[in-house]
Short mmCIF file of C-alpha atoms in Angstrom, two decimals:
data_model
loop_
_atom_site.label_atom_id
_atom_site.label_comp_id
_atom_site.label_asym_id
_atom_site.label_seq_id
_atom_site.Cartn_x
_atom_site.Cartn_y
_atom_site.Cartn_z
CA MET A 1190 31.06 9.50 14.32
CA ILE A 1191 27.25 9.41 14.18
CA SER A 1192 25.72 10.80 11.02
CA HIS A 1193 22.57 12.92 11.30
CA ASP A 1194 21.87 12.86 7.58
CA PRO A 1195 18.25 11.63 7.23
CA ARG A 1196 19.19 9.87 4.00
CA THR A 1197 21.32 7.41 5.98
CA THR A 1198 18.42 6.33 8.21
CA ALA A 1199 15.48 6.46 5.84
CA GLY A 1200 16.79 3.69 3.60
CA THR A 1201 15.57 2.77 0.16
CA GLY A 1202 13.60 -0.11 -1.29
CA LEU A 1203 12.58 -2.77 1.20
CA SER A 1204 14.71 -1.18 3.94
CA GLY A 1205 13.03 2.19 3.56
CA GLU A 1206 10.46 3.46 6.01
CA ALA A 1207 6.93 2.38 5.07
CA SER A 1208 4.52 5.31 4.90
CA LEU A 1209 1.65 3.20 6.17
CA PRO A 1210 -0.82 4.69 8.66
CA LEU A 1211 -1.33 2.67 11.84
CA SER A 1212 -5.06 2.29 11.19
CA ILE A 1213 -4.35 0.65 7.83
CA ALA A 1214 -1.38 -1.35 9.10
CA LEU A 1215 -3.59 -3.04 11.70
CA VAL A 1216 -6.06 -4.14 9.02
CA ILE A 1217 -3.40 -6.11 7.12
CA PRO A 1218 -2.72 -8.80 9.77
CA VAL A 1219 -6.47 -9.20 10.31
CA GLY A 1220 -6.94 -9.81 6.59
CA ALA A 1221 -4.02 -12.24 6.50
CA LEU A 1222 -5.40 -14.10 9.54
CA LEU A 1223 -8.86 -14.44 8.01
CA VAL A 1224 -7.58 -15.64 4.64
CA LEU A 1225 -5.29 -18.20 6.30
CA LEU A 1226 -8.04 -19.28 8.69
CA GLY A 1227 -10.55 -19.68 5.87
CA LEU A 1228 -8.12 -21.71 3.74
CA LEU A 1229 -7.33 -23.96 6.70
CA LEU A 1230 -11.02 -24.53 7.36
CA PHE A 1231 -11.38 -26.38 4.04
CA PRO A 1232 -9.11 -29.30 5.04
CA VAL A 1233 -10.50 -29.07 8.58
CA ASN A 1234 -14.01 -29.71 7.30
CA LEU A 1235 -12.70 -32.65 5.28
CA GLY A 1236 -11.18 -34.12 8.44
CA LEU A 1237 -7.62 -33.87 7.12
CA ILE A 1238 -6.13 -31.71 9.87
CA PRO A 1239 -7.06 -31.02 13.53
CA PHE A 1240 -8.61 -27.72 14.54
CA SER A 1241 -8.55 -25.63 17.72
CA PRO A 1242 -11.64 -23.41 17.97
CA ASP A 1243 -10.30 -21.91 21.20
CA GLY A 1244 -7.14 -20.71 19.45
CA GLN A 1245 -9.16 -19.28 16.55
CA LEU A 1246 -11.62 -17.41 18.75
CA GLY A 1247 -8.95 -16.27 21.19
CA LEU A 1248 -6.76 -14.86 18.42
CA LEU A 1249 -9.69 -13.02 16.83
CA LEU A 1250 -10.58 -11.50 20.20
CA VAL A 1251 -6.99 -10.42 20.90
CA ILE A 1252 -6.71 -8.70 17.51
CA MET A 1253 -10.02 -6.94 18.14
CA ALA A 1254 -8.72 -5.82 21.54
CA ILE A 1255 -5.53 -4.41 19.98
CA GLN A 1256 -7.61 -2.38 17.51
CA MET A 1257 -9.73 -1.05 20.35
CA LEU A 1258 -6.75 -0.12 22.51
CA ALA A 1259 -4.68 1.44 19.71
CA LEU A 1260 -7.34 3.20 17.64
CA GLY A 1261 -10.69 2.97 19.40
CA GLU A 1262 -11.83 0.77 16.50
CA THR A 1263 -14.66 -1.62 17.35
CA PRO A 1264 -16.93 -3.84 15.23
CA MET A 1265 -19.61 -1.16 15.66
CA GLY A 1266 -17.46 1.71 14.43
CA GLN A 1267 -14.65 3.93 15.68
CA TYR A 1268 -15.04 5.72 19.01
CA ARG A 1269 -12.99 7.99 21.22
CA ARG A 1270 -10.40 6.03 23.21
CA SER A 1271 -12.06 6.55 26.57
CA TRP A 1272 -11.02 4.77 29.75
CA LEU A 1273 -14.15 2.62 29.44
CA LEU A 1274 -13.10 1.48 25.97
CA ILE A 1275 -9.57 0.77 27.20
CA VAL A 1276 -10.91 -1.35 30.08
CA ILE A 1277 -13.12 -3.28 27.64
CA GLY A 1278 -10.15 -3.80 25.33
CA ILE A 1279 -8.00 -5.13 28.18
CA ALA A 1280 -10.82 -7.48 29.23
CA PHE A 1281 -11.18 -8.77 25.65
CA ALA A 1282 -7.42 -9.29 25.37
CA ALA A 1283 -7.35 -11.20 28.67
CA MET A 1284 -10.23 -13.43 27.56
CA GLY A 1285 -8.56 -14.11 24.22
CA VAL A 1286 -5.21 -15.00 25.75
CA PHE A 1287 -6.89 -17.20 28.37
CA SER A 1288 -8.82 -19.02 25.65
CA CYS A 1289 -5.62 -19.71 23.70
CA ILE A 1290 -3.82 -21.08 26.77
CA VAL A 1291 -6.67 -22.90 28.56
CA PRO A 1292 -9.04 -24.40 25.96
CA GLY A 1293 -12.62 -25.43 26.53
CA ILE A 1294 -13.66 -22.96 29.24
CA LEU A 1295 -14.50 -19.71 27.42
CA THR A 1296 -15.19 -21.18 23.97
CA ASP A 1297 -18.97 -20.70 23.95
CA VAL A 1298 -18.78 -17.32 25.68
CA ILE A 1299 -16.30 -15.91 23.17
CA ARG A 1300 -18.15 -17.44 20.20
CA GLN A 1301 -21.42 -15.80 21.26
CA LEU A 1302 -19.65 -12.51 22.03
CA LEU A 1303 -17.98 -12.36 18.61
CA ALA A 1304 -21.23 -13.40 16.92
CA VAL A 1305 -23.25 -10.64 18.59
CA LEU A 1306 -20.55 -8.02 17.92
CA ASN A 1307 -20.30 -8.94 14.22
CA ILE A 1308 -24.06 -9.01 13.68
CA ALA A 1309 -24.71 -5.80 15.63
CA GLY A 1310 -21.70 -4.03 14.13
CA GLY A 1311 -22.63 -4.90 10.55
CA ALA A 1312 -26.27 -3.92 11.07
CA ILE A 1313 -25.44 -0.64 12.82
CA LEU A 1314 -22.90 0.46 10.20
CA LEU A 1315 -25.25 -0.42 7.34
CA THR A 1316 -28.02 1.56 9.02
CA LYS A 1317 -25.78 4.58 9.60
CA ARG A 1318 -24.64 4.49 5.97
CA PHE A 1319 -27.92 4.03 4.15
CA LEU A 1320 -30.67 5.35 6.45
CA PRO A 1321 -29.82 9.03 5.76
CA MET A 1322 -29.92 8.26 2.02
CA LEU A 1323 -33.35 6.65 2.32
CA GLN A 1324 -34.71 9.52 4.43
CA GLY A 1325 -33.27 12.28 2.23
CA ALA A 1326 -35.64 13.71 -0.34
CA ALA A 1327 -32.91 15.21 -2.53
CA GLU A 1328 -30.73 13.22 -4.88
CA PRO A 1329 -27.35 12.40 -3.29
CA ALA A 1330 -24.34 14.11 -4.80
CA PRO A 1331 -22.41 11.95 -7.30
CA LEU A 1332 -19.35 10.31 -5.78
CA PRO A 1333 -15.94 9.88 -7.40
CA PRO A 1334 -15.27 6.31 -8.61
CA ILE A 1335 -12.75 5.59 -5.81
CA LEU A 1336 -15.30 6.60 -3.16
CA LYS A 1337 -17.95 4.44 -4.84
CA ARG A 1338 -15.55 1.50 -4.62
CA LEU A 1339 -14.91 2.31 -0.96
CA LEU A 1340 -18.64 2.47 -0.21
CA GLY A 1341 -19.26 -0.80 -2.05
CA THR A 1342 -16.40 -2.58 -0.29
CA LEU A 1343 -17.52 -1.38 3.15
CA THR A 1344 -21.09 -2.46 2.42
CA VAL A 1345 -20.05 -5.95 1.36
CA LEU A 1346 -17.78 -6.18 4.42
CA ASN A 1347 -20.70 -5.34 6.68
CA VAL A 1348 -22.91 -7.94 5.02
CA VAL A 1349 -20.16 -10.56 5.30
CA ALA A 1350 -19.66 -9.65 8.97
CA ILE A 1351 -23.37 -10.27 9.62
CA ALA A 1352 -23.19 -13.60 7.79
CA PHE A 1353 -20.07 -14.57 9.77
CA GLY A 1354 -21.77 -13.62 13.03
CA ILE A 1355 -24.85 -15.69 12.19
CA SER A 1356 -22.65 -18.69 11.33
CA MET A 1357 -20.94 -18.39 14.72
CA LEU A 1358 -24.18 -17.87 16.63
CA LEU A 1359 -25.83 -20.86 14.93
CA PRO A 1360 -22.89 -23.17 14.16
CA GLY A 1361 -25.05 -26.00 12.81
CA LEU A 1362 -27.08 -23.79 10.47
CA VAL A 1363 -24.39 -22.98 7.88
CA PRO A 1364 -22.24 -25.75 6.32
CA GLY A 1365 -18.56 -25.67 7.26
CA MET A 1366 -17.40 -25.17 3.67
CA VAL A 1367 -19.65 -22.11 3.35
CA ILE A 1368 -18.20 -20.68 6.56
CA ALA A 1369 -14.69 -21.22 5.19
CA GLY A 1370 -15.62 -19.34 2.03
CA ILE A 1371 -17.14 -16.48 4.03
CA VAL A 1372 -13.97 -16.14 6.10
CA VAL A 1373 -11.72 -16.09 3.00
CA ILE A 1374 -13.94 -13.49 1.31
CA ASN A 1375 -13.85 -11.37 4.48
CA GLY A 1376 -10.05 -11.41 4.49
CA LEU A 1377 -9.78 -10.61 0.77
CA LEU A 1378 -12.20 -7.71 1.21
CA LEU A 1379 -9.98 -6.30 3.94
CA PHE A 1380 -7.02 -6.34 1.53
CA ALA A 1381 -9.20 -4.60 -1.06
CA LEU A 1382 -10.15 -2.02 1.58
CA VAL A 1383 -6.48 -1.39 2.39
CA SER A 1384 -5.71 -0.85 -1.31
CA ILE A 1385 -8.54 1.66 -1.67
CA LEU A 1386 -7.62 3.55 1.50
CA LEU A 1387 -3.98 3.82 0.38
CA ARG A 1388 -5.10 5.31 -2.93
CA ILE A 1389 -7.33 7.81 -1.16
CA ASN A 1390 -4.55 8.80 1.25
#
């Protein structure tokens, strides 16, 4: 006999249903990927282990495509999930998968694409956040501490995104160890962002 008691399906502890919004759940694997990638870049730069830039760039592009398709989330902010955005997400996913399977063909194209998206996205979001404050004559209303932490975390994330984009656009400009540190910091900031958003929710 099948029981319809919700207590038998909800579970408790680790088997219980996680009340985690999809938008936040998608940030967690991105943060884990960036932290792992950044940590692996340290021995890569020391020549201790091999490295596949095509796999790295392809995976980043696929995750970005999933965020676009599921939530309308792009590096330049969140938008309505229009058919145009869905087509762009499918194209990004196809490019990322192709790069992972067939290395060496789309490497430079994807690197430049991710660089431009990170730089433009970080700059646009910083401008949207702080330009109204600079133009406003009145003093901004005081924010609760949790919202101040959210604003600070988002600002640092945008700055790190710009730095990451510049390092990808000009690969010889920034030392490899610095790039590894930037990637780790980016991932840790995403975990901090998840923690703050869960508290706000």
